[in-house]
PDB file of C-alpha atoms in Angstrom:
ATOM      1  CA  MET A 219      22.368   3.780  43.645  1.00 42.00           C
ATOM      2  CA  GLY A 220      19.375   5.349  45.294  1.00 44.00           C
ATOM      3  CA  GLU A 221      17.868   6.435  41.987  1.00 47.00           C
ATOM      4  CA  GLU A 222      14.420   5.234  43.056  1.00 49.00           C
ATOM      5  CA  ASN A 223      14.415   7.895  45.808  1.00 51.00           C
ATOM      6  CA  LEU A 224      14.952  10.776  43.400  1.00 47.00           C
ATOM      7  CA  PRO A 225      11.907  12.407  41.824  1.00 53.00           C
ATOM      8  CA  ALA A 226      11.912  11.885  38.045  1.00 54.00           C
ATOM      9  CA  GLU A 227      11.425  15.544  37.196  1.00 60.00           C
ATOM     10  CA  LYS A 228      14.349  16.653  39.380  1.00 71.00           C
ATOM     11  CA  SER A 229      16.937  14.071  38.367  1.00 79.00           C
ATOM     12  CA  ARG A 230      19.296  13.714  35.436  1.00 83.00           C
ATOM     13  CA  ILE A 231      21.781  11.236  34.030  1.00 83.00           C
ATOM     14  CA  ALA A 232      25.476  11.797  34.644  1.00 83.00           C
ATOM     15  CA  LEU A 233      28.103   9.690  32.921  1.00 82.00           C
ATOM     16  CA  GLY A 234      31.522   8.876  34.309  1.00 75.00           C
ATOM     17  CA  ASN A 235      34.644  10.687  33.134  1.00 74.00           C
ATOM     18  CA  LEU A 236      35.675   8.193  30.473  1.00 89.00           C
ATOM     19  CA  ALA A 237      32.218   7.111  29.291  1.00 91.00           C
ATOM     20  CA  LEU A 238      32.359   9.120  26.053  1.00 90.00           C
ATOM     21  CA  ILE A 239      35.766   7.745  25.129  1.00 92.00           C
ATOM     22  CA  LYS A 240      34.777   4.202  26.057  1.00 95.00           C
ATOM     23  CA  GLY A 241      31.498   4.339  24.118  1.00 94.00           C
ATOM     24  CA  TRP A 242      33.160   5.913  21.083  1.00 94.00           C
ATOM     25  CA  PHE A 243      35.936   3.331  21.095  1.00 95.00           C
ATOM     26  CA  VAL A 244      33.496   0.406  21.385  1.00 96.00           C
ATOM     27  CA  ALA A 245      31.250   1.747  18.606  1.00 96.00           C
ATOM     28  CA  THR A 246      34.156   2.515  16.284  1.00 96.00           C
ATOM     29  CA  ALA A 247      35.935  -0.773  16.910  1.00 96.00           C
ATOM     30  CA  LEU A 248      32.727  -2.761  16.327  1.00 96.00           C
ATOM     31  CA  TRP A 249      31.927  -0.950  13.119  1.00 94.00           C
ATOM     32  CA  LEU A 250      35.451  -1.109  11.698  1.00 95.00           C
ATOM     33  CA  GLY A 251      35.654  -4.770  12.659  1.00 94.00           C
ATOM     34  CA  ALA A 252      32.349  -5.496  10.917  1.00 92.00           C
ATOM     35  CA  VAL A 253      33.503  -3.613   7.816  1.00 90.00           C
ATOM     36  CA  THR A 254      36.702  -5.655   7.796  1.00 91.00           C
ATOM     37  CA  VAL A 255      34.815  -8.953   8.074  1.00 90.00           C
ATOM     38  CA  VAL A 256      32.361  -7.987   5.323  1.00 85.00           C
ATOM     39  CA  TYR A 257      35.214  -6.763   3.117  1.00 85.00           C
ATOM     40  CA  LEU A 258      37.163  -9.992   3.598  1.00 83.00           C
ATOM     41  CA  LEU A 259      34.126 -12.152   2.904  1.00 82.00           C
ATOM     42  CA  THR A 260      33.224 -10.260  -0.258  1.00 77.00           C
ATOM     43  CA  SER A 261      36.771  -9.953  -1.590  1.00 74.00           C
ATOM     44  CA  LEU A 262      37.732 -13.596  -1.126  1.00 70.00           C
ATOM     45  CA  ASP A 263      37.190 -15.315  -4.419  1.00 63.00           C
ATOM     46  CA  PRO A 264      38.624 -18.837  -4.388  1.00 59.00           C
ATOM     47  CA  PHE A 265      38.092 -19.209  -8.148  1.00 60.00           C
ATOM     48  CA  ALA A 266      39.988 -16.078  -9.146  1.00 59.00           C
ATOM     49  CA  ALA A 267      43.421 -16.727 -10.573  1.00 57.00           C
ATOM     50  CA  ARG A 268      45.770 -14.124  -9.230  1.00 56.00           C
ATOM     51  CA  SER A 269      49.098 -14.068 -10.885  1.00 53.00           C
ATOM     52  CA  GLU A 270      49.902 -10.522  -9.912  1.00 54.00           C
ATOM     53  CA  GLN A 271      50.839  -9.269  -6.507  1.00 52.00           C
ATOM     54  CA  ALA A 272      49.404  -5.877  -7.446  1.00 51.00           C
ATOM     55  CA  SER A 273      45.851  -7.029  -6.723  1.00 61.00           C
ATOM     56  CA  ASP A 274      46.857  -7.813  -3.122  1.00 61.00           C
ATOM     57  CA  ILE A 275      48.415  -4.366  -2.726  1.00 64.00           C
ATOM     58  CA  ASN A 276      45.301  -2.715  -4.180  1.00 77.00           C
ATOM     59  CA  ALA A 277      43.099  -4.711  -1.808  1.00 76.00           C
ATOM     60  CA  LEU A 278      45.238  -3.678   1.174  1.00 81.00           C
ATOM     61  CA  GLY A 279      45.140  -0.041   0.067  1.00 85.00           C
ATOM     62  CA  PHE A 280      41.371  -0.133  -0.299  1.00 85.00           C
ATOM     63  CA  TRP A 281      40.988  -1.693   3.140  1.00 87.00           C
ATOM     64  CA  LEU A 282      43.269   0.968   4.666  1.00 91.00           C
ATOM     65  CA  MET A 283      41.215   3.660   2.968  1.00 91.00           C
ATOM     66  CA  LEU A 284      38.039   2.147   4.455  1.00 88.00           C
ATOM     67  CA  MET A 285      39.599   2.120   7.923  1.00 92.00           C
ATOM     68  CA  ILE A 286      40.840   5.705   7.699  1.00 94.00           C
ATOM     69  CA  TRP A 287      37.543   6.937   6.258  1.00 92.00           C
ATOM     70  CA  GLY A 288      35.504   5.060   8.874  1.00 90.00           C
ATOM     71  CA  GLY A 289      37.710   6.152  11.774  1.00 91.00           C
ATOM     72  CA  ALA A 290      37.755   9.783  10.653  1.00 93.00           C
ATOM     73  CA  GLY A 291      33.981   9.776  10.195  1.00 90.00           C
ATOM     74  CA  ALA A 292      33.506   8.291  13.648  1.00 91.00           C
ATOM     75  CA  LEU A 293      35.813  10.879  15.180  1.00 91.00           C
ATOM     76  CA  LEU A 294      34.561  13.955  13.317  1.00 94.00           C
ATOM     77  CA  LEU A 295      30.845  13.087  13.166  1.00 92.00           C
ATOM     78  CA  GLY A 296      30.173  10.326  15.691  1.00 92.00           C
ATOM     79  CA  GLY A 297      31.947  11.948  18.632  1.00 91.00           C
ATOM     80  CA  PRO A 298      30.140  15.290  18.433  1.00 93.00           C
ATOM     81  CA  LEU A 299      26.817  13.527  17.771  1.00 94.00           C
ATOM     82  CA  ALA A 300      27.355  11.399  20.886  1.00 93.00           C
ATOM     83  CA  VAL A 301      28.034  14.513  22.969  1.00 91.00           C
ATOM     84  CA  VAL A 302      24.904  16.257  21.686  1.00 94.00           C
ATOM     85  CA  LEU A 303      22.716  13.181  22.199  1.00 94.00           C
ATOM     86  CA  GLY A 304      24.166  12.624  25.653  1.00 91.00           C
ATOM     87  CA  LEU A 305      23.351  16.179  26.683  1.00 90.00           C
ATOM     88  CA  LEU A 306      19.852  16.061  25.210  1.00 93.00           C
ATOM     89  CA  LEU A 307      19.103  12.741  26.917  1.00 93.00           C
ATOM     90  CA  ARG A 308      20.258  13.769  30.404  1.00 90.00           C
ATOM     91  CA  PRO A 309      16.709  14.088  31.775  1.00 90.00           C
ATOM     92  CA  VAL A 310      15.758  10.616  30.451  1.00 90.00           C
ATOM     93  CA  ARG A 311      16.389   8.003  33.135  1.00 88.00           C
ATOM     94  CA  ARG A 312      15.614   4.820  31.200  1.00 90.00           C
ATOM     95  CA  GLN A 313      18.792   3.487  29.600  1.00 91.00           C
ATOM     96  CA  TRP A 314      17.009   1.550  26.851  1.00 94.00           C
ATOM     97  CA  ILE A 315      15.685   4.863  25.499  1.00 96.00           C
ATOM     98  CA  HIS A 316      19.259   6.159  25.297  1.00 95.00           C
ATOM     99  CA  VAL A 317      20.320   3.050  23.374  1.00 97.00           C
ATOM    100  CA  ALA A 318      17.341   3.333  21.002  1.00 97.00           C
ATOM    101  CA  VAL A 319      18.055   7.004  20.298  1.00 97.00           C
ATOM    102  CA  PHE A 320      21.742   6.241  19.712  1.00 97.00           C
ATOM    103  CA  PHE A 321      20.584   3.694  17.106  1.00 97.00           C
ATOM    104  CA  ALA A 322      17.969   5.904  15.472  1.00 97.00           C
ATOM    105  CA  ALA A 323      19.808   9.243  15.326  1.00 97.00           C
ATOM    106  CA  PRO A 324      22.806   8.212  13.169  1.00 95.00           C
ATOM    107  CA  ALA A 325      20.521   6.147  10.934  1.00 93.00           C
ATOM    108  CA  ALA A 326      18.117   9.082  10.563  1.00 95.00           C
ATOM    109  CA  ILE A 327      21.009  11.382   9.679  1.00 94.00           C
ATOM    110  CA  LEU A 328      22.590   9.003   7.164  1.00 92.00           C
ATOM    111  CA  TRP A 329      19.429   7.966   5.334  1.00 93.00           C
ATOM    112  CA  PRO A 330      18.713  11.414   3.790  1.00 94.00           C
ATOM    113  CA  TRP A 331      22.420  11.664   2.956  1.00 91.00           C
ATOM    114  CA  SER A 332      21.975   8.503   0.846  1.00 90.00           C
ATOM    115  CA  GLU A 333      19.049  10.227  -0.912  1.00 92.00           C
ATOM    116  CA  PHE A 334      16.610   7.905   0.879  1.00 92.00           C
ATOM    117  CA  SER A 335      17.984   4.893  -0.908  1.00 91.00           C
ATOM    118  CA  THR A 336      16.272   1.566  -0.293  1.00 91.00           C
ATOM    119  CA  ASP A 337      19.059  -0.518  -1.797  1.00 92.00           C
ATOM    120  CA  LEU A 338      20.033  -3.331   0.544  1.00 90.00           C
ATOM    121  CA  PRO A 339      23.780  -2.505   0.712  1.00 88.00           C
ATOM    122  CA  VAL A 340      23.049   1.144   1.516  1.00 90.00           C
ATOM    123  CA  LEU A 341      20.474   0.250   4.162  1.00 92.00           C
ATOM    124  CA  ALA A 342      22.863  -2.315   5.644  1.00 91.00           C
ATOM    125  CA  PHE A 343      25.542   0.377   5.889  1.00 91.00           C
ATOM    126  CA  ILE A 344      23.151   2.817   7.563  1.00 93.00           C
ATOM    127  CA  LEU A 345      21.815   0.222  10.006  1.00 94.00           C
ATOM    128  CA  SER A 346      25.345  -0.962  10.831  1.00 93.00           C
ATOM    129  CA  VAL A 347      26.341   2.552  11.844  1.00 94.00           C
ATOM    130  CA  GLY A 348      23.224   2.852  14.014  1.00 95.00           C
ATOM    131  CA  ALA A 349      23.802  -0.571  15.574  1.00 96.00           C
ATOM    132  CA  ALA A 350      27.435   0.241  16.371  1.00 96.00           C
ATOM    133  CA  ALA A 351      26.413   3.545  17.992  1.00 96.00           C
ATOM    134  CA  ALA A 352      23.709   1.796  20.035  1.00 97.00           C
ATOM    135  CA  LEU A 353      26.150  -0.872  21.213  1.00 97.00           C
ATOM    136  CA  GLY A 354      28.643   1.859  22.101  1.00 96.00           C
ATOM    137  CA  ARG A 355      26.003   3.551  24.268  1.00 96.00           C
ATOM    138  CA  PHE A 356      24.998   0.191  25.739  1.00 96.00           C
ATOM    139  CA  SER A 357      28.619  -0.412  26.754  1.00 95.00           C
ATOM    140  CA  VAL A 358      28.600   2.618  29.077  1.00 94.00           C
ATOM    141  CA  ARG A 359      25.359   1.789  30.882  1.00 91.00           C
ATOM    142  CA  GLY A 360      27.371   0.827  33.976  1.00 89.00           C
ATOM    143  CA  ASP A 361      29.016   4.265  34.057  1.00 89.00           C
ATOM    144  CA  VAL A 362      25.674   6.022  34.530  1.00 84.00           C
ATOM    145  CA  GLU A 363      24.680   7.721  37.732  1.00 84.00           C
ATOM    146  CA  VAL A 364      21.282   9.309  38.369  1.00 80.00           C
ATOM    147  CA  VAL A 365      21.751  12.523  40.321  1.00 83.00           C
ATOM    148  CA  CYS A 366      19.565  15.308  41.597  1.00 78.00           C
ATOM    149  CA  ALA A 367      19.373  18.108  39.017  1.00 67.00           C
ATOM    150  CA  GLY A 368      20.518  20.727  41.508  1.00 64.00           C
ATOM    151  CA  ARG A 369      23.602  18.863  42.704  1.00 59.00           C
ATOM    152  CA  PRO A 370      26.848  18.238  40.869  1.00 60.00           C
ATOM    153  CA  ALA A 371      27.500  14.621  39.896  1.00 55.00           C
ATOM    154  CA  ARG A 372      29.828  12.570  42.049  1.00 57.00           C
ATOM    155  CA  HIS A 373      32.517  11.045  39.892  1.00 52.00           C
ATOM    156  CA  ARG A 374      33.576   7.499  40.540  1.00 52.00           C
ATOM    157  CA  ARG A 375      37.215   6.660  40.773  1.00 48.00           C
TER     158      ARG A 375
END
Protein backbone atom coordinates (compact mmCIF):
# COMPACT_ATOMS: atom_id res chain seq x y z
CA MET A 1 0.00 0.00 0.00
CA GLY A 2 2.96 2.29 -0.36
CA GLU A 3 3.69 2.26 3.36
CA GLU A 4 7.41 1.81 2.72
CA ASN A 5 7.49 5.26 1.06
CA LEU A 6 6.11 7.05 4.11
CA PRO A 7 8.56 8.27 6.75
CA ALA A 8 7.98 6.45 10.05
CA GLU A 9 7.75 9.60 12.14
CA LYS A 10 5.12 11.16 9.87
CA SER A 11 2.81 8.18 9.40
CA ARG A 12 0.07 6.62 11.48
CA ILE A 13 -2.21 3.61 11.42
CA ALA A 14 -5.79 4.04 10.25
CA LEU A 15 -8.32 1.25 10.58
CA GLY A 16 -11.29 0.69 8.31
CA ASN A 17 -14.80 1.71 9.32
CA LEU A 18 -15.89 -1.64 10.72
CA ALA A 19 -12.56 -2.78 12.19
CA LEU A 20 -13.56 -2.06 15.80
CA ILE A 21 -16.83 -3.95 15.47
CA LYS A 22 -15.16 -6.84 13.66
CA GLY A 23 -12.33 -7.13 16.19
CA TRP A 24 -14.71 -6.87 19.15
CA PHE A 25 -17.01 -9.50 17.69
CA VAL A 26 -14.14 -11.92 16.99
CA ALA A 27 -12.64 -11.47 20.46
CA THR A 28 -15.98 -11.81 22.23
CA ALA A 29 -17.11 -14.80 20.19
CA LEU A 30 -13.78 -16.60 20.76
CA TRP A 31 -13.83 -15.97 24.48
CA LEU A 32 -17.48 -16.92 24.98
CA GLY A 33 -16.96 -20.01 22.85
CA ALA A 34 -13.93 -21.02 24.92
CA VAL A 35 -15.87 -20.46 28.14
CA THR A 36 -18.68 -22.63 26.81
CA VAL A 37 -16.29 -25.45 25.87
CA VAL A 38 -14.52 -25.32 29.24
CA TYR A 39 -17.87 -25.19 31.06
CA LEU A 40 -19.19 -28.19 29.14
CA LEU A 41 -16.02 -30.20 29.72
CA THR A 42 -15.98 -29.48 33.44
CA SER A 43 -19.71 -29.96 34.01
CA LEU A 44 -20.01 -33.27 32.18
CA ASP A 45 -19.78 -35.98 34.76
CA PRO A 46 -20.64 -39.38 33.26
CA PHE A 47 -20.71 -41.01 36.71
CA ALA A 48 -23.20 -38.60 38.26
CA ALA A 49 -26.69 -39.99 38.62
CA ARG A 50 -29.14 -37.29 37.74
CA SER A 51 -32.68 -38.10 38.57
CA GLU A 52 -33.83 -34.51 38.67
CA GLN A 53 -34.35 -32.22 35.75
CA ALA A 54 -33.63 -29.27 38.04
CA SER A 55 -29.87 -29.80 37.75
CA ASP A 56 -30.11 -29.34 33.97
CA ILE A 57 -32.08 -26.12 34.40
CA ASN A 58 -29.55 -24.83 36.95
CA ALA A 59 -26.70 -25.67 34.58
CA LEU A 60 -28.43 -23.84 31.72
CA GLY A 61 -29.07 -20.83 33.96
CA PHE A 62 -25.45 -20.73 35.07
CA TRP A 63 -24.25 -20.94 31.48
CA LEU A 64 -26.61 -18.11 30.46
CA MET A 65 -25.32 -16.03 33.35
CA LEU A 66 -21.74 -16.65 32.16
CA MET A 67 -22.66 -15.58 28.63
CA ILE A 68 -24.45 -12.42 29.75
CA TRP A 69 -21.68 -11.51 32.18
CA GLY A 70 -18.96 -12.17 29.60
CA GLY A 71 -20.77 -10.31 26.82
CA ALA A 72 -21.56 -7.32 29.03
CA GLY A 73 -17.96 -7.18 30.26
CA ALA A 74 -16.68 -7.30 26.69
CA LEU A 75 -19.06 -4.54 25.64
CA LEU A 76 -18.63 -2.23 28.64
CA LEU A 77 -14.90 -2.78 29.28
CA GLY A 78 -13.40 -4.41 26.20
CA GLY A 79 -14.86 -2.01 23.65
CA PRO A 80 -13.65 1.19 25.32
CA LEU A 81 -10.26 -0.41 26.05
CA ALA A 82 -9.92 -1.34 22.37
CA VAL A 83 -10.70 2.24 21.34
CA VAL A 84 -8.14 3.67 23.76
CA LEU A 85 -5.45 1.17 22.74
CA GLY A 86 -6.19 1.75 19.07
CA LEU A 87 -5.76 5.49 19.47
CA LEU A 88 -2.59 5.15 21.54
CA LEU A 89 -1.06 2.72 19.03
CA ARG A 90 -1.74 4.81 15.92
CA PRO A 91 1.90 5.89 15.52
CA VAL A 92 3.13 2.27 15.80
CA ARG A 93 3.37 0.73 12.34
CA ARG A 94 4.28 -2.86 13.23
CA GLN A 95 1.11 -4.93 13.59
CA TRP A 96 2.67 -7.56 15.86
CA ILE A 97 3.22 -4.84 18.48
CA HIS A 98 -0.49 -4.00 18.32
CA VAL A 99 -1.38 -7.66 18.84
CA ALA A 100 1.07 -7.98 21.76
CA VAL A 101 -0.31 -4.87 23.46
CA PHE A 102 -3.88 -6.10 22.96
CA PHE A 103 -2.81 -9.29 24.76
CA ALA A 104 -0.88 -7.59 27.55
CA ALA A 105 -3.21 -4.68 28.39
CA PRO A 106 -6.34 -6.66 29.40
CA ALA A 107 -4.18 -9.18 31.26
CA ALA A 108 -2.35 -6.37 33.08
CA ILE A 109 -5.67 -4.78 34.03
CA LEU A 110 -7.28 -8.02 35.23
CA TRP A 111 -4.36 -9.37 37.24
CA PRO A 112 -4.45 -6.64 39.95
CA TRP A 113 -8.24 -7.01 40.01
CA SER A 114 -7.69 -10.66 41.00
CA GLU A 115 -5.41 -9.43 43.81
CA PHE A 116 -2.37 -10.76 41.92
CA SER A 117 -3.56 -14.31 42.28
CA THR A 118 -1.28 -17.05 40.99
CA ASP A 119 -3.94 -19.76 41.09
CA LEU A 120 -4.05 -21.64 37.80
CA PRO A 121 -7.80 -21.12 37.12
CA VAL A 122 -7.50 -17.37 37.74
CA LEU A 123 -4.41 -17.06 35.56
CA ALA A 124 -6.09 -19.13 32.84
CA PHE A 125 -9.06 -16.75 32.93
CA ILE A 126 -6.82 -13.69 32.70
CA LEU A 127 -4.70 -15.14 29.89
CA SER A 128 -7.82 -16.24 27.99
CA VAL A 129 -9.15 -12.69 28.00
CA GLY A 130 -5.78 -11.39 26.77
CA ALA A 131 -5.56 -14.08 24.08
CA ALA A 132 -9.08 -13.34 22.84
CA ALA A 133 -8.31 -9.60 22.65
CA ALA A 134 -5.06 -10.29 20.78
CA LEU A 135 -6.83 -12.56 18.29
CA GLY A 136 -9.52 -9.91 17.84
CA ARG A 137 -6.83 -7.35 16.97
CA PHE A 138 -5.09 -9.88 14.73
CA SER A 139 -8.35 -10.39 12.82
CA VAL A 140 -8.39 -6.74 11.69
CA ARG A 141 -4.80 -6.61 10.44
CA GLY A 142 -6.08 -6.58 6.85
CA ASP A 143 -8.19 -3.48 7.56
CA VAL A 144 -5.13 -1.40 8.41
CA GLU A 145 -3.87 1.39 6.24
CA VAL A 146 -0.69 3.38 6.90
CA VAL A 147 -1.30 7.03 6.07
CA CYS A 148 0.62 10.26 6.28
CA ALA A 149 -0.06 11.97 9.61
CA GLY A 150 -1.14 15.19 7.94
CA ARG A 151 -3.66 13.62 5.56
CA PRO A 152 -7.04 12.12 6.35
CA ALA A 153 -7.29 8.35 5.92
CA ARG A 154 -8.87 7.01 2.76
CA HIS A 155 -11.63 4.60 3.67
CA ARG A 156 -12.01 1.44 1.68
CA ARG A 157 -15.38 0.43 0.41
